[in-house]
Amino acid sequence: MSKSGRESYKDELAKLAFNNERIICIEADLGGKNHPFEQSHPNRFFNLGIAELASIDIAAGLAEAGFIPFFSTFASFAAVRAAESIKLAMGYMEKNIKIVAAYGGVSGGWFGTTHHCLEDIAIIQSFQNIRIACPHGELETRRVIQEAAESQEPYYIRLARNAVYDSLDRAEESSCKDILIEGAVFTNAKLCLISIGEEATELCKSIAQVNDSVVHAHLCYVDLASLKSYIGDLQQLSDTFLVVEEHRATGSSASNLALLMPECKVYSHDCGEKWPIYGGTHKDVLDYLGFGLEPLQQQIHLIGGTDGF
């Protein structure tokens, strides 16, 4: 059985650390009991508690000394509360820090608005020089953690909570920076669905499997440099795109792709402008925000107009 993104991260980092003594694991009271890294490498595991700005600053010092610090907390507390430290340490000074931000979007469900984060990608994107990854499922999450550990670049890795999904098939030698494509047609499709993150990818998979007019492109990396690298391949697929992302439209990947492809039609299926004040499961909150299979199908129908898709 597959693991959730959060559990995959902890397990993969603990494994990597056996062969790389420079890897450090920093937690902010989110690691839970029996953290595999703490059990295997207690001298390199630090729980710094609710001190996100200080944690990033400490990570910057560790990176300057040649270590590879991975810091994990809620996405809202990383991207929003620690924004100033991220801007300076990771954006401006490009320190080799890896943030693993769990509970992205509204995956916290009952935890409420304080623990939801529909703005993180927009915030991190604006700082420049930071790789942003939104892996789907266990295998892709493990691959992203491996790539982050090998890279000298600062990383922001957005994960969800406890949902378990099987990643899309990816060649063993392929990087997660490569686009994954599925569908009946691979060129000049009437519509290309672009999925970012776990829930979006599940929605796009279900539609592409039953609609031959639609091609599905899954993007794992969504920082500006990565988005620019995708443009040529995306324009081979279609000239009409619907980006599905558990995020606000402002600062979303859809808004960046619209600027990068001014000759194409780029639409967004996102979480809208409301605050996610409704308490419930992850799906309940997404339904409240108008993000899901039925509203996505309706949006596809509207984009298709009289010709349909």
GROMACS .gro file of C-alpha atoms in nm:
model
  309
    1MET     CA    1   0.000   0.000   0.000
    2SER     CA    2   0.122   0.350  -0.084
    3LYS     CA    3   0.215   0.610   0.177
    4SER     CA    4   0.087   0.969   0.195
    5GLY     CA    5   0.315   1.246   0.075
    6ARG     CA    6   0.405   1.341   0.434
    7GLU     CA    7   0.499   0.987   0.534
    8SER     CA    8   0.685   0.936   0.206
    9TYR     CA    9   0.892   1.248   0.277
   10LYS     CA   10   0.993   1.138   0.626
   11ASP     CA   11   1.079   0.786   0.516
   12GLU     CA   12   1.274   0.893   0.206
   13LEU     CA   13   1.474   1.159   0.390
   14ALA     CA   14   1.573   0.910   0.661
   15LYS     CA   15   1.695   0.670   0.391
   16LEU     CA   16   1.893   0.936   0.205
   17ALA     CA   17   2.062   1.047   0.526
   18PHE     CA   18   2.234   0.708   0.566
   19ASN     CA   19   2.449   0.795   0.263
   20ASN     CA   20   2.468   1.171   0.310
   21GLU     CA   21   2.582   1.296   0.650
   22ARG     CA   22   2.518   1.658   0.551
   23ILE     CA   23   2.137   1.611   0.559
   24ILE     CA   24   1.969   1.769   0.863
   25CYS     CA   25   1.599   1.728   0.955
   26ILE     CA   26   1.425   2.019   1.132
   27GLU     CA   27   1.065   1.989   1.252
   28ALA     CA   28   0.819   2.234   1.406
   29ASP     CA   29   0.616   1.999   1.626
   30LEU     CA   30   0.469   1.827   1.319
   31GLY     CA   31   0.687   1.521   1.294
   32GLY     CA   32   0.475   1.307   1.523
   33LYS     CA   33   0.584   1.009   1.727
   34ASN     CA   34   0.840   0.765   1.593
   35HIS     CA   35   0.969   0.998   1.323
   36PRO     CA   36   1.189   0.767   1.109
   37PHE     CA   37   1.462   1.031   1.078
   38GLU     CA   38   1.477   1.088   1.454
   39GLN     CA   39   1.494   0.714   1.516
   40SER     CA   40   1.772   0.659   1.262
   41HIS     CA   41   1.972   0.980   1.297
   42PRO     CA   42   1.895   1.136   1.640
   43ASN     CA   43   2.203   1.362   1.631
   44ARG     CA   44   2.080   1.529   1.311
   45PHE     CA   45   1.712   1.570   1.409
   46PHE     CA   46   1.592   1.895   1.570
   47ASN     CA   47   1.239   1.984   1.679
   48LEU     CA   48   1.250   2.363   1.712
   49GLY     CA   49   0.881   2.400   1.793
   50ILE     CA   50   0.664   2.693   1.689
   51ALA     CA   51   0.950   2.916   1.575
   52GLU     CA   52   0.928   2.921   1.197
   53LEU     CA   53   1.128   3.238   1.124
   54ALA     CA   54   1.404   3.131   1.360
   55SER     CA   55   1.402   2.783   1.206
   56ILE     CA   56   1.464   2.925   0.858
   57ASP     CA   57   1.739   3.151   0.994
   58ILE     CA   58   1.904   2.856   1.170
   59ALA     CA   59   1.870   2.652   0.850
   60ALA     CA   60   2.046   2.935   0.663
   61GLY     CA   61   2.340   2.908   0.902
   62LEU     CA   62   2.353   2.530   0.860
   63ALA     CA   63   2.344   2.569   0.481
   64GLU     CA   64   2.628   2.822   0.498
   65ALA     CA   65   2.829   2.561   0.691
   66GLY     CA   66   2.774   2.304   0.415
   67PHE     CA   67   2.479   2.111   0.555
   68ILE     CA   68   2.154   2.038   0.369
   69PRO     CA   69   1.871   2.133   0.609
   70PHE     CA   70   1.516   2.010   0.542
   71PHE     CA   71   1.259   2.206   0.743
   72SER     CA   72   0.898   2.088   0.764
   73THR     CA   73   0.585   2.255   0.898
   74PHE     CA   74   0.234   2.356   0.789
   75ALA     CA   75   0.233   2.538   0.454
   76SER     CA   76   0.056   2.835   0.612
   77PHE     CA   77   0.321   2.875   0.883
   78ALA     CA   78   0.608   2.831   0.639
   79ALA     CA   79   0.501   3.044   0.343
   80VAL     CA   80   0.310   3.312   0.532
   81ARG     CA   81   0.458   3.339   0.883
   82ALA     CA   82   0.819   3.281   0.779
   83ALA     CA   83   0.794   3.478   0.454
   84GLU     CA   84   1.054   3.740   0.545
   85SER     CA   85   1.318   3.483   0.638
   86ILE     CA   86   1.243   3.281   0.322
   87LYS     CA   87   1.270   3.593   0.107
   88LEU     CA   88   1.611   3.686   0.247
   89ALA     CA   89   1.772   3.344   0.311
   90MET     CA   90   1.636   3.149   0.014
   91GLY     CA   91   1.536   3.408  -0.246
   92TYR     CA   92   1.799   3.678  -0.200
   93MET     CA   93   2.093   3.475  -0.064
   94GLU     CA   94   1.992   3.145  -0.235
   95LYS     CA   95   2.089   2.932   0.065
   96ASN     CA   96   2.055   2.559   0.011
   97ILE     CA   97   1.746   2.514   0.232
   98LYS     CA   98   1.461   2.274   0.160
   99ILE     CA   99   1.115   2.355   0.298
  100VAL     CA  100   0.866   2.069   0.305
  101ALA     CA  101   0.526   2.231   0.353
  102ALA     CA  102   0.255   1.985   0.451
  103TYR     CA  103  -0.117   2.067   0.476
  104GLY     CA  104  -0.104   2.265   0.150
  105GLY     CA  105  -0.429   2.410   0.017
  106VAL     CA  106  -0.722   2.316   0.241
  107SER     CA  107  -0.606   1.960   0.308
  108GLY     CA  108  -0.618   2.040   0.680
  109GLY     CA  109  -1.000   2.019   0.656
  110TRP     CA  110  -1.130   2.061   1.011
  111PHE     CA  111  -0.817   2.251   1.122
  112GLY     CA  112  -0.973   2.568   0.983
  113THR     CA  113  -0.866   2.884   0.806
  114THR     CA  114  -0.560   2.943   1.025
  115HIS     CA  115  -0.413   2.614   0.902
  116HIS     CA  116  -0.527   2.637   0.538
  117CYS     CA  117  -0.303   2.790   0.275
  118LEU     CA  118  -0.427   2.882  -0.071
  119GLU     CA  119  -0.167   3.156  -0.121
  120ASP     CA  120   0.168   2.982  -0.066
  121ILE     CA  121   0.274   2.927  -0.427
  122ALA     CA  122   0.203   3.292  -0.512
  123ILE     CA  123   0.411   3.411  -0.215
  124ILE     CA  124   0.709   3.183  -0.277
  125GLN     CA  125   0.697   3.244  -0.653
  126SER     CA  126   0.737   3.618  -0.598
  127PHE     CA  127   1.070   3.572  -0.414
  128GLN     CA  128   1.256   3.431  -0.720
  129ASN     CA  129   1.534   3.168  -0.724
  130ILE     CA  130   1.332   2.907  -0.530
  131ARG     CA  131   1.231   2.575  -0.688
  132ILE     CA  132   0.867   2.496  -0.619
  133ALA     CA  133   0.745   2.136  -0.640
  134CYS     CA  134   0.392   1.997  -0.593
  135PRO     CA  135   0.434   1.618  -0.616
  136HIS     CA  136   0.146   1.373  -0.659
  137GLY     CA  137   0.156   1.042  -0.472
  138GLU     CA  138   0.430   0.848  -0.302
  139LEU     CA  139   0.672   0.777  -0.587
  140GLU     CA  140   0.676   1.133  -0.716
  141THR     CA  141   0.721   1.269  -0.363
  142ARG     CA  142   1.017   1.039  -0.304
  143ARG     CA  143   1.171   1.142  -0.637
  144VAL     CA  144   1.133   1.513  -0.554
  145ILE     CA  145   1.300   1.463  -0.213
  146GLN     CA  146   1.589   1.286  -0.386
  147GLU     CA  147   1.622   1.567  -0.642
  148ALA     CA  148   1.608   1.831  -0.371
  149ALA     CA  149   1.882   1.659  -0.170
  150GLU     CA  150   2.107   1.642  -0.478
  151SER     CA  151   2.045   2.003  -0.583
  152GLN     CA  152   2.222   2.315  -0.455
  153GLU     CA  153   1.904   2.521  -0.511
  154PRO     CA  154   1.658   2.626  -0.239
  155TYR     CA  155   1.336   2.424  -0.257
  156TYR     CA  156   0.974   2.471  -0.148
  157ILE     CA  157   0.791   2.137  -0.163
  158ARG     CA  158   0.415   2.153  -0.114
  159LEU     CA  159   0.248   1.841   0.025
  160ALA     CA  160  -0.104   1.767   0.141
  161ARG     CA  161  -0.203   1.589   0.463
  162ASN     CA  162  -0.284   1.217   0.482
  163ALA     CA  163  -0.438   1.136   0.143
  164VAL     CA  164  -0.279   0.838  -0.033
  165TYR     CA  165  -0.250   0.828  -0.412
  166ASP     CA  166  -0.058   0.627  -0.668
  167SER     CA  167   0.168   0.854  -0.872
  168LEU     CA  168   0.134   0.867  -1.250
  169ASP     CA  169   0.373   0.637  -1.435
  170ARG     CA  170   0.711   0.796  -1.484
  171ALA     CA  171   1.019   0.642  -1.647
  172GLU     CA  172   1.279   0.544  -1.389
  173GLU     CA  173   1.544   0.773  -1.538
  174SER     CA  174   1.299   1.062  -1.585
  175SER     CA  175   1.322   1.376  -1.373
  176CYS     CA  176   1.013   1.517  -1.207
  177LYS     CA  177   1.092   1.831  -1.410
  178ASP     CA  178   0.961   1.642  -1.716
  179ILE     CA  179   0.593   1.681  -1.809
  180LEU     CA  180   0.377   1.370  -1.781
  181ILE     CA  181   0.111   1.344  -2.051
  182GLU     CA  182  -0.190   1.114  -2.075
  183GLY     CA  183  -0.483   1.102  -2.314
  184ALA     CA  184  -0.595   0.971  -2.654
  185VAL     CA  185  -0.433   1.260  -2.848
  186PHE     CA  186  -0.092   1.417  -2.788
  187THR     CA  187  -0.096   1.703  -3.041
  188ASN     CA  188  -0.346   1.974  -3.127
  189ALA     CA  189  -0.602   1.858  -2.873
  190LYS     CA  190  -0.914   2.073  -2.832
  191LEU     CA  191  -0.830   2.122  -2.466
  192CYS     CA  192  -0.530   2.049  -2.246
  193LEU     CA  193  -0.595   2.003  -1.874
  194ILE     CA  194  -0.290   2.096  -1.667
  195SER     CA  195  -0.284   1.942  -1.321
  196ILE     CA  196  -0.081   2.072  -1.026
  197GLY     CA  197  -0.088   1.896  -0.691
  198GLU     CA  198  -0.261   1.585  -0.565
  199GLU     CA  199  -0.635   1.661  -0.579
  200ALA     CA  200  -0.605   1.838  -0.915
  201THR     CA  201  -0.418   1.546  -1.066
  202GLU     CA  202  -0.684   1.301  -0.950
  203LEU     CA  203  -0.957   1.517  -1.107
  204CYS     CA  204  -0.774   1.550  -1.439
  205LYS     CA  205  -0.700   1.177  -1.451
  206SER     CA  206  -1.067   1.091  -1.417
  207ILE     CA  207  -1.167   1.329  -1.699
  208ALA     CA  208  -0.887   1.236  -1.941
  209GLN     CA  209  -0.976   0.868  -1.905
  210VAL     CA  210  -1.329   0.919  -2.044
  211ASN     CA  211  -1.293   1.222  -2.275
  212ASP     CA  212  -1.094   1.160  -2.595
  213SER     CA  213  -1.095   1.530  -2.685
  214VAL     CA  214  -0.891   1.621  -2.380
  215VAL     CA  215  -0.521   1.570  -2.312
  216HIS     CA  216  -0.387   1.582  -1.956
  217ALA     CA  217  -0.046   1.734  -1.874
  218HIS     CA  218   0.079   1.690  -1.517
  219LEU     CA  219   0.335   1.943  -1.390
  220CYS     CA  220   0.530   1.867  -1.073
  221TYR     CA  221   0.758   2.175  -1.069
  222VAL     CA  222   0.579   2.511  -1.097
  223ASP     CA  223   0.842   2.776  -1.021
  224LEU     CA  224   0.875   3.036  -1.296
  225ALA     CA  225   1.190   2.884  -1.449
  226SER     CA  226   1.022   2.544  -1.474
  227LEU     CA  227   0.703   2.691  -1.622
  228LYS     CA  228   0.909   2.866  -1.891
  229SER     CA  229   1.076   2.536  -1.978
  230TYR     CA  230   0.738   2.371  -2.041
  231ILE     CA  231   0.604   2.624  -2.293
  232GLY     CA  232   0.727   2.456  -2.614
  233ASP     CA  233   0.590   2.115  -2.514
  234LEU     CA  234   0.258   2.258  -2.396
  235GLN     CA  235   0.199   2.446  -2.721
  236GLN     CA  236   0.244   2.120  -2.912
  237LEU     CA  237  -0.042   1.972  -2.712
  238SER     CA  238  -0.305   2.245  -2.761
  239ASP     CA  239  -0.372   2.617  -2.780
  240THR     CA  240  -0.640   2.605  -2.511
  241PHE     CA  241  -0.553   2.521  -2.150
  242LEU     CA  242  -0.743   2.474  -1.826
  243VAL     CA  243  -0.508   2.477  -1.526
  244VAL     CA  244  -0.644   2.286  -1.226
  245GLU     CA  245  -0.476   2.388  -0.900
  246GLU     CA  246  -0.580   2.389  -0.532
  247HIS     CA  247  -0.484   2.755  -0.489
  248ARG     CA  248  -0.625   3.100  -0.539
  249ALA     CA  249  -0.626   3.242  -0.893
  250THR     CA  250  -0.410   3.534  -0.782
  251GLY     CA  251  -0.047   3.437  -0.830
  252SER     CA  252  -0.145   3.090  -0.947
  253SER     CA  253   0.033   2.881  -1.207
  254ALA     CA  254  -0.256   2.961  -1.444
  255SER     CA  255  -0.187   3.332  -1.414
  256ASN     CA  256   0.185   3.279  -1.482
  257LEU     CA  257   0.117   3.052  -1.780
  258ALA     CA  258  -0.126   3.309  -1.922
  259LEU     CA  259   0.156   3.566  -1.918
  260LEU     CA  260   0.401   3.318  -2.073
  261MET     CA  261   0.159   3.211  -2.352
  262PRO     CA  262  -0.024   3.532  -2.455
  263GLU     CA  263  -0.130   3.377  -2.785
  264CYS     CA  264  -0.311   3.090  -2.611
  265LYS     CA  265  -0.633   3.068  -2.412
  266VAL     CA  266  -0.554   2.986  -2.049
  267TYR     CA  267  -0.834   2.922  -1.799
  268SER     CA  268  -0.816   2.839  -1.430
  269HIS     CA  269  -1.007   2.595  -1.211
  270ASP     CA  270  -0.909   2.714  -0.864
  271CYS     CA  271  -1.047   2.771  -0.514
  272GLY     CA  272  -1.191   3.113  -0.590
  273GLU     CA  273  -1.193   3.419  -0.370
  274LYS     CA  274  -1.387   3.301  -0.063
  275TRP     CA  275  -1.218   3.226   0.268
  276PRO     CA  276  -1.245   2.857   0.350
  277ILE     CA  277  -1.442   2.909   0.672
  278TYR     CA  278  -1.648   2.593   0.632
  279GLY     CA  279  -1.531   2.313   0.862
  280GLY     CA  280  -1.529   1.958   0.735
  281THR     CA  281  -1.321   1.703   0.554
  282HIS     CA  282  -1.078   1.804   0.282
  283LYS     CA  283  -1.344   1.726   0.020
  284ASP     CA  284  -1.613   1.914   0.216
  285VAL     CA  285  -1.403   2.231   0.218
  286LEU     CA  286  -1.314   2.195  -0.150
  287ASP     CA  287  -1.684   2.155  -0.233
  288TYR     CA  288  -1.758   2.474  -0.039
  289LEU     CA  289  -1.497   2.655  -0.249
  290GLY     CA  290  -1.636   2.519  -0.578
  291PHE     CA  291  -1.334   2.298  -0.652
  292GLY     CA  292  -1.418   1.945  -0.762
  293LEU     CA  293  -1.519   1.708  -1.038
  294GLU     CA  294  -1.869   1.838  -1.108
  295PRO     CA  295  -1.778   2.210  -1.124
  296LEU     CA  296  -1.472   2.121  -1.332
  297GLN     CA  297  -1.687   1.928  -1.580
  298GLN     CA  298  -1.925   2.224  -1.599
  299GLN     CA  299  -1.634   2.460  -1.665
  300ILE     CA  300  -1.502   2.234  -1.942
  301HIS     CA  301  -1.849   2.234  -2.099
  302LEU     CA  302  -1.864   2.614  -2.090
  303ILE     CA  303  -1.516   2.649  -2.244
  304GLY     CA  304  -1.616   2.410  -2.523
  305GLY     CA  305  -1.921   2.621  -2.610
  306THR     CA  306  -2.145   2.496  -2.886
  307ASP     CA  307  -1.869   2.276  -3.029
  308GLY     CA  308  -1.824   2.100  -2.695
  309PHE     CA  309  -1.537   1.877  -2.589
   0.00000   0.00000   0.00000
